[in-house]
């Protein structure tokens, strides 16, 4: 019989991956984990391919029980992680024995937690990805009692004497501040906002409750205003586009955005900024920070480079512990 | 170089190539040919292309490639294509049965009134010519077509619907569309086709491509079941 991971408390949890890459030409948004960095790190900490299915747990408490010994990693927003009531670290691999309850509770400062399992689990795919898409009606939230088929197990192990945490892998942990700084570069239509464009950086914005993986709505004191007239012909807009509709809110497009739009794009959130934005809770405030394209690219490469370096450390640690890494399964 | 193109950075993960100084038709041909060319090159780090009317968005991962590389390839392909490339694939033709008005097209009377037409005149115009698919857009691969020759643009609804049914046929501005999936929608609805517009498990997801043409054909509501759930398929070409 196949081993399973049974969800006891689902909260708001979906099966995710890094998204439906390469389908934007056919009108499909890429979607995928809202905080790509944390999702990537969770899989890498389990020795998985970074595109492997994992769980995205949003805001509410979560609990699950495996039917076999497994290794997991929990990343993303700060939360309390425990196995049979004993605290376990985030951002490190954590062994869970068959029948033990793994809990993620008290998600705070951010919105989303990622839970990866060594070897991952089987997932339904559509158009090359298991990421949910609300328009396609694909990838429903998990319910209490849902069973995920584990693709691998991992024999239980522990430090024979000290029982101290086994791993010190120094995963790159992003900041989870109370006021977020979100990096942006100039957008293609910045000139249409003339001297109102710097208002984007003058004061903080509050994230409205009508925000999700499609886009975030932001309220502010003085919004930039488009000074030109005329309709913009529909065209492809990038993830991270900061749009200024006629109302009193800014719109920032996230990974579930429709691929085309007609609003002028004032600025574009950077790749690292998008992962951070995937963690911002409704009601929190953000400040935009202007970056040059070069600064933005450098930051993204540094973040990805840190994950690559982590992958090497995980391999070394797994080899030393004789854990068969699932990479390339 | 190609004098009819500008290429602009669009954040750290995208570029926009825009056709300039060309007519609508040539601009559209150029950005779609460029998208096909870039797809064919399969450049590492390029994650998506979105060709629309006069612009092509290229999505990339700047850890795996860089803007300059993508820009060079775009310039190279644009020079190879020339300013007025021909179509890369032969256009196909789709015939789409539509039940107009009533529950399926609740906005038909108002759109007709606004345009100063009778309802049957509006339907005749909507069905009277082949409409060319210009690009695929939201939601889910919706075919965005140049609209029928209405006397004036059609305004969007003041308050978008939270859900429209799959297969609804809508118009706005000077564009026409079929919504393949249930979704929110701000476009006035004229009718609905009983056909299954796309299959989520097909790859690519849509049976139609930009450049293909659609012809709407009115059917009476009692013929709905004759077509219900049949897949939309090209009928010639």
PDB file of C-alpha atoms in Angstrom, chain B:
ATOM      1  CA  UNK B   1      18.385  46.224 -37.473  1.00  0.00           C
ATOM      2  CA  UNK B   2      14.733  46.694 -38.166  1.00  0.00           C
ATOM      3  CA  UNK B   3      13.553  50.296 -38.241  1.00  0.00           C
ATOM      4  CA  UNK B   4      10.026  49.280 -37.349  1.00  0.00           C
ATOM      5  CA  UNK B   5      10.764  48.003 -33.880  1.00  0.00           C
ATOM      6  CA  UNK B   6      11.599  49.385 -30.467  1.00  0.00           C
ATOM      7  CA  UNK B   7      12.741  47.136 -27.632  1.00  0.00           C
ATOM      8  CA  UNK B   8      12.320  48.374 -24.066  1.00  0.00           C
ATOM      9  CA  UNK B   9      13.173  46.839 -20.702  1.00  0.00           C
ATOM     10  CA  UNK B  10      10.075  46.087 -18.681  1.00  0.00           C
ATOM     11  CA  UNK B  11      11.389  45.323 -15.217  1.00  0.00           C
ATOM     12  CA  UNK B  12      14.060  42.759 -14.364  1.00  0.00           C
ATOM     13  CA  UNK B  13      12.060  39.874 -15.826  1.00  0.00           C
ATOM     14  CA  UNK B  14      10.657  41.162 -19.113  1.00  0.00           C
ATOM     15  CA  UNK B  15      11.243  43.113 -22.308  1.00  0.00           C
ATOM     16  CA  UNK B  16       8.707  44.677 -24.651  1.00  0.00           C
ATOM     17  CA  UNK B  17       9.223  44.768 -28.393  1.00  0.00           C
ATOM     18  CA  UNK B  18       6.901  47.229 -30.059  1.00  0.00           C
ATOM     19  CA  UNK B  19       6.166  47.700 -33.742  1.00  0.00           C
ATOM     20  CA  UNK B  20       6.354  51.350 -34.789  1.00  0.00           C
ATOM     21  CA  UNK B  21       5.540  53.161 -38.006  1.00  0.00           C
ATOM     22  CA  UNK B  22       3.611  50.220 -39.445  1.00  0.00           C
ATOM     23  CA  UNK B  23      -0.070  49.819 -40.218  1.00  0.00           C
ATOM     24  CA  UNK B  24      -2.229  47.779 -37.845  1.00  0.00           C
ATOM     25  CA  UNK B  25      -1.981  44.622 -39.963  1.00  0.00           C
ATOM     26  CA  UNK B  26       1.791  44.780 -40.485  1.00  0.00           C
ATOM     27  CA  UNK B  27       2.489  45.651 -36.840  1.00  0.00           C
ATOM     28  CA  UNK B  28       0.415  42.650 -35.760  1.00  0.00           C
ATOM     29  CA  UNK B  29       2.180  40.350 -38.273  1.00  0.00           C
ATOM     30  CA  UNK B  30       5.589  41.520 -37.120  1.00  0.00           C
ATOM     31  CA  UNK B  31       5.077  40.934 -33.376  1.00  0.00           C
ATOM     32  CA  UNK B  32       3.499  37.514 -33.926  1.00  0.00           C
ATOM     33  CA  UNK B  33       6.229  36.421 -36.363  1.00  0.00           C
ATOM     34  CA  UNK B  34       8.792  37.613 -33.836  1.00  0.00           C
ATOM     35  CA  UNK B  35       7.075  35.589 -31.093  1.00  0.00           C
ATOM     36  CA  UNK B  36       7.130  32.475 -33.304  1.00  0.00           C
ATOM     37  CA  UNK B  37      10.798  33.066 -34.108  1.00  0.00           C
ATOM     38  CA  UNK B  38      11.736  33.484 -30.452  1.00  0.00           C
ATOM     39  CA  UNK B  39       9.772  30.348 -29.517  1.00  0.00           C
ATOM     40  CA  UNK B  40      11.629  28.417 -32.212  1.00  0.00           C
ATOM     41  CA  UNK B  41      15.015  29.537 -30.868  1.00  0.00           C
ATOM     42  CA  UNK B  42      14.136  28.108 -27.414  1.00  0.00           C
ATOM     43  CA  UNK B  43      16.501  30.518 -25.722  1.00  0.00           C
ATOM     44  CA  UNK B  44      17.537  29.501 -22.193  1.00  0.00           C
ATOM     45  CA  UNK B  45      15.874  31.680 -19.570  1.00  0.00           C
ATOM     46  CA  UNK B  46      13.001  32.858 -21.778  1.00  0.00           C
ATOM     47  CA  UNK B  47       9.829  31.835 -19.967  1.00  0.00           C
ATOM     48  CA  UNK B  48       7.038  33.177 -22.104  1.00  0.00           C
ATOM     49  CA  UNK B  49       6.026  35.364 -25.017  1.00  0.00           C
ATOM     50  CA  UNK B  50       2.826  37.383 -25.226  1.00  0.00           C
ATOM     51  CA  UNK B  51       2.267  38.837 -28.709  1.00  0.00           C
ATOM     52  CA  UNK B  52      -0.819  41.053 -28.914  1.00  0.00           C
ATOM     53  CA  UNK B  53      -1.611  43.833 -31.432  1.00  0.00           C
ATOM     54  CA  UNK B  54       1.512  45.929 -31.843  1.00  0.00           C
ATOM     55  CA  UNK B  55       3.585  44.646 -28.924  1.00  0.00           C
ATOM     56  CA  UNK B  56       5.386  41.515 -27.804  1.00  0.00           C
ATOM     57  CA  UNK B  57       6.089  40.903 -24.121  1.00  0.00           C
ATOM     58  CA  UNK B  58       9.015  38.549 -23.524  1.00  0.00           C
ATOM     59  CA  UNK B  59       9.210  37.095 -20.022  1.00  0.00           C
ATOM     60  CA  UNK B  60      12.584  35.918 -18.777  1.00  0.00           C
ATOM     61  CA  UNK B  61      14.415  34.777 -15.681  1.00  0.00           C
ATOM     62  CA  UNK B  62      17.344  37.139 -15.353  1.00  0.00           C
ATOM     63  CA  UNK B  63      19.264  34.553 -13.319  1.00  0.00           C
ATOM     64  CA  UNK B  64      19.303  32.273 -16.365  1.00  0.00           C
ATOM     65  CA  UNK B  65      19.733  34.862 -19.135  1.00  0.00           C
ATOM     66  CA  UNK B  66      20.020  38.639 -19.396  1.00  0.00           C
ATOM     67  CA  UNK B  67      18.162  41.438 -21.136  1.00  0.00           C
ATOM     68  CA  UNK B  68      21.015  42.083 -23.552  1.00  0.00           C
ATOM     69  CA  UNK B  69      21.068  38.498 -24.846  1.00  0.00           C
ATOM     70  CA  UNK B  70      17.316  38.460 -25.417  1.00  0.00           C
ATOM     71  CA  UNK B  71      17.488  41.896 -27.019  1.00  0.00           C
ATOM     72  CA  UNK B  72      20.227  40.743 -29.430  1.00  0.00           C
ATOM     73  CA  UNK B  73      18.236  37.669 -30.429  1.00  0.00           C
ATOM     74  CA  UNK B  74      15.116  39.804 -30.979  1.00  0.00           C
ATOM     75  CA  UNK B  75      17.048  42.231 -33.188  1.00  0.00           C
ATOM     76  CA  UNK B  76      18.576  39.362 -35.103  1.00  0.00           C
ATOM     77  CA  UNK B  77      15.237  37.680 -35.702  1.00  0.00           C
ATOM     78  CA  UNK B  78      13.575  40.995 -36.579  1.00  0.00           C
ATOM     79  CA  UNK B  79      16.278  41.712 -39.177  1.00  0.00           C
ATOM     80  CA  UNK B  80      15.832  38.233 -40.625  1.00  0.00           C
ATOM     81  CA  UNK B  81      12.046  38.643 -40.814  1.00  0.00           C
ATOM     82  CA  UNK B  82      12.084  42.097 -42.374  1.00  0.00           C
ATOM     83  CA  UNK B  83       9.471  44.767 -41.704  1.00  0.00           C
ATOM     84  CA  UNK B  84       6.492  42.915 -43.215  1.00  0.00           C
ATOM     85  CA  UNK B  85       6.774  39.187 -42.598  1.00  0.00           C
ATOM     86  CA  UNK B  86       4.130  36.875 -44.044  1.00  0.00           C
ATOM     87  CA  UNK B  87       2.068  34.553 -41.879  1.00  0.00           C
ATOM     88  CA  UNK B  88       4.044  31.640 -40.415  1.00  0.00           C
ATOM     89  CA  UNK B  89       1.113  29.254 -40.550  1.00  0.00           C
ATOM     90  CA  UNK B  90      -1.875  29.101 -42.890  1.00  0.00           C
ATOM     91  CA  UNK B  91      -4.955  30.617 -41.228  1.00  0.00           C
ATOM     92  CA  UNK B  92      -7.755  28.172 -40.440  1.00  0.00           C
ATOM     93  CA  UNK B  93     -11.459  28.888 -40.241  1.00  0.00           C
ATOM     94  CA  UNK B  94     -13.882  28.140 -37.414  1.00  0.00           C
ATOM     95  CA  UNK B  95     -17.675  28.242 -37.573  1.00  0.00           C
ATOM     96  CA  UNK B  96     -19.304  28.961 -34.242  1.00  0.00           C
ATOM     97  CA  UNK B  97     -23.045  28.390 -33.669  1.00  0.00           C
ATOM     98  CA  UNK B  98     -24.486  30.977 -31.282  1.00  0.00           C
ATOM     99  CA  UNK B  99     -27.823  31.327 -29.510  1.00  0.00           C
ATOM    100  CA  UNK B 100     -28.344  35.103 -29.426  1.00  0.00           C
ATOM    101  CA  UNK B 101     -30.226  37.099 -26.810  1.00  0.00           C
ATOM    102  CA  UNK B 102     -32.410  35.828 -24.003  1.00  0.00           C
ATOM    103  CA  UNK B 103     -30.677  34.219 -21.045  1.00  0.00           C
ATOM    104  CA  UNK B 104     -27.559  33.589 -23.131  1.00  0.00           C
ATOM    105  CA  UNK B 105     -27.143  37.144 -24.400  1.00  0.00           C
ATOM    106  CA  UNK B 106     -28.734  39.411 -21.791  1.00  0.00           C
ATOM    107  CA  UNK B 107     -27.071  42.579 -23.108  1.00  0.00           C
ATOM    108  CA  UNK B 108     -28.194  42.161 -26.717  1.00  0.00           C
ATOM    109  CA  UNK B 109     -31.170  44.584 -26.465  1.00  0.00           C
ATOM    110  CA  UNK B 110     -29.146  47.313 -24.764  1.00  0.00           C
ATOM    111  CA  UNK B 111     -26.188  47.063 -27.137  1.00  0.00           C
ATOM    112  CA  UNK B 112     -28.549  47.188 -30.113  1.00  0.00           C
ATOM    113  CA  UNK B 113     -30.351  50.228 -28.709  1.00  0.00           C
ATOM    114  CA  UNK B 114     -27.093  52.017 -27.980  1.00  0.00           C
ATOM    115  CA  UNK B 115     -25.880  51.430 -31.532  1.00  0.00           C
ATOM    116  CA  UNK B 116     -29.237  52.534 -32.995  1.00  0.00           C
ATOM    117  CA  UNK B 117     -29.858  49.081 -34.485  1.00  0.00           C
ATOM    118  CA  UNK B 118     -32.624  46.532 -34.159  1.00  0.00           C
ATOM    119  CA  UNK B 119     -31.628  43.319 -32.426  1.00  0.00           C
ATOM    120  CA  UNK B 120     -31.723  41.376 -35.672  1.00  0.00           C
ATOM    121  CA  UNK B 121     -29.592  44.006 -37.410  1.00  0.00           C
ATOM    122  CA  UNK B 122     -27.039  43.682 -34.622  1.00  0.00           C
ATOM    123  CA  UNK B 123     -27.007  39.883 -34.932  1.00  0.00           C
ATOM    124  CA  UNK B 124     -26.684  40.166 -38.723  1.00  0.00           C
ATOM    125  CA  UNK B 125     -23.625  42.391 -38.318  1.00  0.00           C
ATOM    126  CA  UNK B 126     -22.080  40.087 -35.711  1.00  0.00           C
ATOM    127  CA  UNK B 127     -22.580  37.084 -38.031  1.00  0.00           C
ATOM    128  CA  UNK B 128     -21.976  38.884 -41.285  1.00  0.00           C
ATOM    129  CA  UNK B 129     -18.225  38.640 -41.682  1.00  0.00           C
ATOM    130  CA  UNK B 130     -15.214  36.525 -40.805  1.00  0.00           C
ATOM    131  CA  UNK B 131     -13.550  37.895 -37.672  1.00  0.00           C
ATOM    132  CA  UNK B 132      -9.789  37.526 -37.311  1.00  0.00           C
ATOM    133  CA  UNK B 133      -8.279  36.314 -34.030  1.00  0.00           C
ATOM    134  CA  UNK B 134      -5.584  38.830 -33.115  1.00  0.00           C
ATOM    135  CA  UNK B 135      -4.299  37.340 -29.888  1.00  0.00           C
ATOM    136  CA  UNK B 136      -5.171  35.019 -27.036  1.00  0.00           C
ATOM    137  CA  UNK B 137      -5.952  36.708 -23.785  1.00  0.00           C
ATOM    138  CA  UNK B 138      -7.499  36.366 -20.388  1.00  0.00           C
ATOM    139  CA  UNK B 139      -9.455  34.452 -19.360  1.00  0.00           C
ATOM    140  CA  UNK B 140      -7.794  31.206 -20.356  1.00  0.00           C
ATOM    141  CA  UNK B 141      -6.878  31.565 -23.997  1.00  0.00           C
ATOM    142  CA  UNK B 142      -9.914  33.644 -24.983  1.00  0.00           C
ATOM    143  CA  UNK B 143      -9.719  34.477 -28.700  1.00  0.00           C
ATOM    144  CA  UNK B 144      -9.553  38.272 -29.002  1.00  0.00           C
ATOM    145  CA  UNK B 145     -10.988  39.240 -32.380  1.00  0.00           C
ATOM    146  CA  UNK B 146     -11.279  42.452 -34.334  1.00  0.00           C
ATOM    147  CA  UNK B 147     -14.913  43.251 -33.867  1.00  0.00           C
ATOM    148  CA  UNK B 148     -17.740  43.225 -36.364  1.00  0.00           C
ATOM    149  CA  UNK B 149     -18.308  46.452 -38.342  1.00  0.00           C
ATOM    150  CA  UNK B 150     -20.628  48.055 -35.786  1.00  0.00           C
ATOM    151  CA  UNK B 151     -21.345  51.761 -36.349  1.00  0.00           C
ATOM    152  CA  UNK B 152     -19.669  52.740 -33.043  1.00  0.00           C
ATOM    153  CA  UNK B 153     -17.545  51.197 -30.280  1.00  0.00           C
ATOM    154  CA  UNK B 154     -19.450  49.278 -27.579  1.00  0.00           C
ATOM    155  CA  UNK B 155     -18.841  50.509 -24.014  1.00  0.00           C
ATOM    156  CA  UNK B 156     -17.948  48.032 -21.275  1.00  0.00           C
ATOM    157  CA  UNK B 157     -20.512  47.303 -18.567  1.00  0.00           C
ATOM    158  CA  UNK B 158     -20.592  49.839 -15.747  1.00  0.00           C
ATOM    159  CA  UNK B 159     -20.488  46.974 -13.284  1.00  0.00           C
ATOM    160  CA  UNK B 160     -18.703  43.771 -14.381  1.00  0.00           C
ATOM    161  CA  UNK B 161     -20.451  40.449 -13.798  1.00  0.00           C
ATOM    162  CA  UNK B 162     -18.825  38.271 -11.164  1.00  0.00           C
ATOM    163  CA  UNK B 163     -19.356  35.228 -13.364  1.00  0.00           C
ATOM    164  CA  UNK B 164     -20.089  34.597 -17.017  1.00  0.00           C
ATOM    165  CA  UNK B 165     -20.770  31.143 -18.416  1.00  0.00           C
ATOM    166  CA  UNK B 166     -18.282  29.304 -20.628  1.00  0.00           C
ATOM    167  CA  UNK B 167     -18.935  29.933 -24.324  1.00  0.00           C
ATOM    168  CA  UNK B 168     -20.467  33.376 -23.955  1.00  0.00           C
ATOM    169  CA  UNK B 169     -19.946  35.640 -26.931  1.00  0.00           C
ATOM    170  CA  UNK B 170     -19.185  39.227 -25.989  1.00  0.00           C
ATOM    171  CA  UNK B 171     -18.183  42.520 -27.545  1.00  0.00           C
ATOM    172  CA  UNK B 172     -16.494  45.663 -26.246  1.00  0.00           C
ATOM    173  CA  UNK B 173     -14.869  48.618 -27.930  1.00  0.00           C
ATOM    174  CA  UNK B 174     -14.250  47.339 -31.432  1.00  0.00           C
ATOM    175  CA  UNK B 175     -13.364  43.847 -30.284  1.00  0.00           C
ATOM    176  CA  UNK B 176     -15.202  40.541 -30.045  1.00  0.00           C
ATOM    177  CA  UNK B 177     -14.402  37.579 -27.837  1.00  0.00           C
ATOM    178  CA  UNK B 178     -15.592  34.159 -26.747  1.00  0.00           C
ATOM    179  CA  UNK B 179     -15.000  33.421 -23.057  1.00  0.00           C
ATOM    180  CA  UNK B 180     -13.925  29.778 -22.912  1.00  0.00           C
ATOM    181  CA  UNK B 181     -14.151  29.389 -19.127  1.00  0.00           C
ATOM    182  CA  UNK B 182     -16.451  30.644 -16.393  1.00  0.00           C
ATOM    183  CA  UNK B 183     -14.930  33.915 -15.231  1.00  0.00           C
ATOM    184  CA  UNK B 184     -15.746  37.446 -14.135  1.00  0.00           C
ATOM    185  CA  UNK B 185     -16.478  39.660 -17.125  1.00  0.00           C
ATOM    186  CA  UNK B 186     -17.116  43.314 -17.940  1.00  0.00           C
ATOM    187  CA  UNK B 187     -17.974  42.874 -21.603  1.00  0.00           C
ATOM    188  CA  UNK B 188     -21.608  43.041 -22.806  1.00  0.00           C
ATOM    189  CA  UNK B 189     -22.902  39.559 -23.690  1.00  0.00           C
ATOM    190  CA  UNK B 190     -24.668  38.999 -27.015  1.00  0.00           C
ATOM    191  CA  UNK B 191     -25.083  35.227 -26.928  1.00  0.00           C
ATOM    192  CA  UNK B 192     -23.509  31.907 -26.138  1.00  0.00           C
ATOM    193  CA  UNK B 193     -22.167  28.961 -28.103  1.00  0.00           C
ATOM    194  CA  UNK B 194     -22.970  25.427 -26.949  1.00  0.00           C
ATOM    195  CA  UNK B 195     -19.575  24.242 -28.261  1.00  0.00           C
ATOM    196  CA  UNK B 196     -16.749  23.343 -25.914  1.00  0.00           C
ATOM    197  CA  UNK B 197     -14.330  26.108 -26.883  1.00  0.00           C
ATOM    198  CA  UNK B 198     -11.210  24.464 -25.511  1.00  0.00           C
ATOM    199  CA  UNK B 199     -10.019  21.341 -23.737  1.00  0.00           C
ATOM    200  CA  UNK B 200      -7.892  22.037 -20.679  1.00  0.00           C
ATOM    201  CA  UNK B 201      -5.824  18.943 -21.380  1.00  0.00           C
ATOM    202  CA  UNK B 202      -4.892  19.832 -24.962  1.00  0.00           C
ATOM    203  CA  UNK B 203      -1.433  21.199 -25.589  1.00  0.00           C
ATOM    204  CA  UNK B 204      -1.571  23.900 -26.715  1.00  0.00           C
ATOM    205  CA  UNK B 205      -4.736  24.580 -24.836  1.00  0.00           C
ATOM    206  CA  UNK B 206      -6.613  26.320 -27.673  1.00  0.00           C
ATOM    207  CA  UNK B 207      -7.606  24.780 -31.032  1.00  0.00           C
ATOM    208  CA  UNK B 208      -7.237  28.241 -32.665  1.00  0.00           C
ATOM    209  CA  UNK B 209      -4.255  30.515 -33.171  1.00  0.00           C
ATOM    210  CA  UNK B 210      -3.860  34.200 -33.826  1.00  0.00           C
ATOM    211  CA  UNK B 211      -4.540  34.757 -37.516  1.00  0.00           C
ATOM    212  CA  UNK B 212      -7.353  32.191 -37.684  1.00  0.00           C
ATOM    213  CA  UNK B 213     -10.842  33.432 -38.540  1.00  0.00           C
ATOM    214  CA  UNK B 214     -14.180  32.874 -36.841  1.00  0.00           C
ATOM    215  CA  UNK B 215     -17.660  33.106 -38.323  1.00  0.00           C
ATOM    216  CA  UNK B 216     -20.625  33.208 -35.963  1.00  0.00           C
ATOM    217  CA  UNK B 217     -23.849  31.524 -37.106  1.00  0.00           C
ATOM    218  CA  UNK B 218     -27.143  32.108 -35.286  1.00  0.00           C
ATOM    219  CA  UNK B 219     -29.034  29.037 -34.086  1.00  0.00           C
ATOM    220  CA  UNK B 220     -32.356  28.801 -32.297  1.00  0.00           C
ATOM    221  CA  UNK B 221     -32.345  27.805 -28.613  1.00  0.00           C
ATOM    222  CA  UNK B 222     -33.984  24.433 -29.393  1.00  0.00           C
ATOM    223  CA  UNK B 223     -30.883  23.423 -31.350  1.00  0.00           C
ATOM    224  CA  UNK B 224     -28.593  23.927 -28.340  1.00  0.00           C
ATOM    225  CA  UNK B 225     -28.428  20.206 -27.621  1.00  0.00           C
ATOM    226  CA  UNK B 226     -27.412  19.395 -31.205  1.00  0.00           C
ATOM    227  CA  UNK B 227     -24.104  21.109 -30.498  1.00  0.00           C
ATOM    228  CA  UNK B 228     -23.777  20.887 -26.734  1.00  0.00           C
ATOM    229  CA  UNK B 229     -20.269  20.049 -25.615  1.00  0.00           C
ATOM    230  CA  UNK B 230     -18.976  19.247 -29.107  1.00  0.00           C
ATOM    231  CA  UNK B 231     -15.409  20.506 -29.411  1.00  0.00           C
ATOM    232  CA  UNK B 232     -14.742  23.635 -31.440  1.00  0.00           C
ATOM    233  CA  UNK B 233     -12.758  22.515 -34.478  1.00  0.00           C
ATOM    234  CA  UNK B 234     -11.435  24.105 -37.644  1.00  0.00           C
ATOM    235  CA  UNK B 235     -13.687  23.415 -40.596  1.00  0.00           C
ATOM    236  CA  UNK B 236     -11.332  24.056 -43.487  1.00  0.00           C
ATOM    237  CA  UNK B 237      -7.865  25.193 -44.381  1.00  0.00           C
TER     238      UNK B 237
END
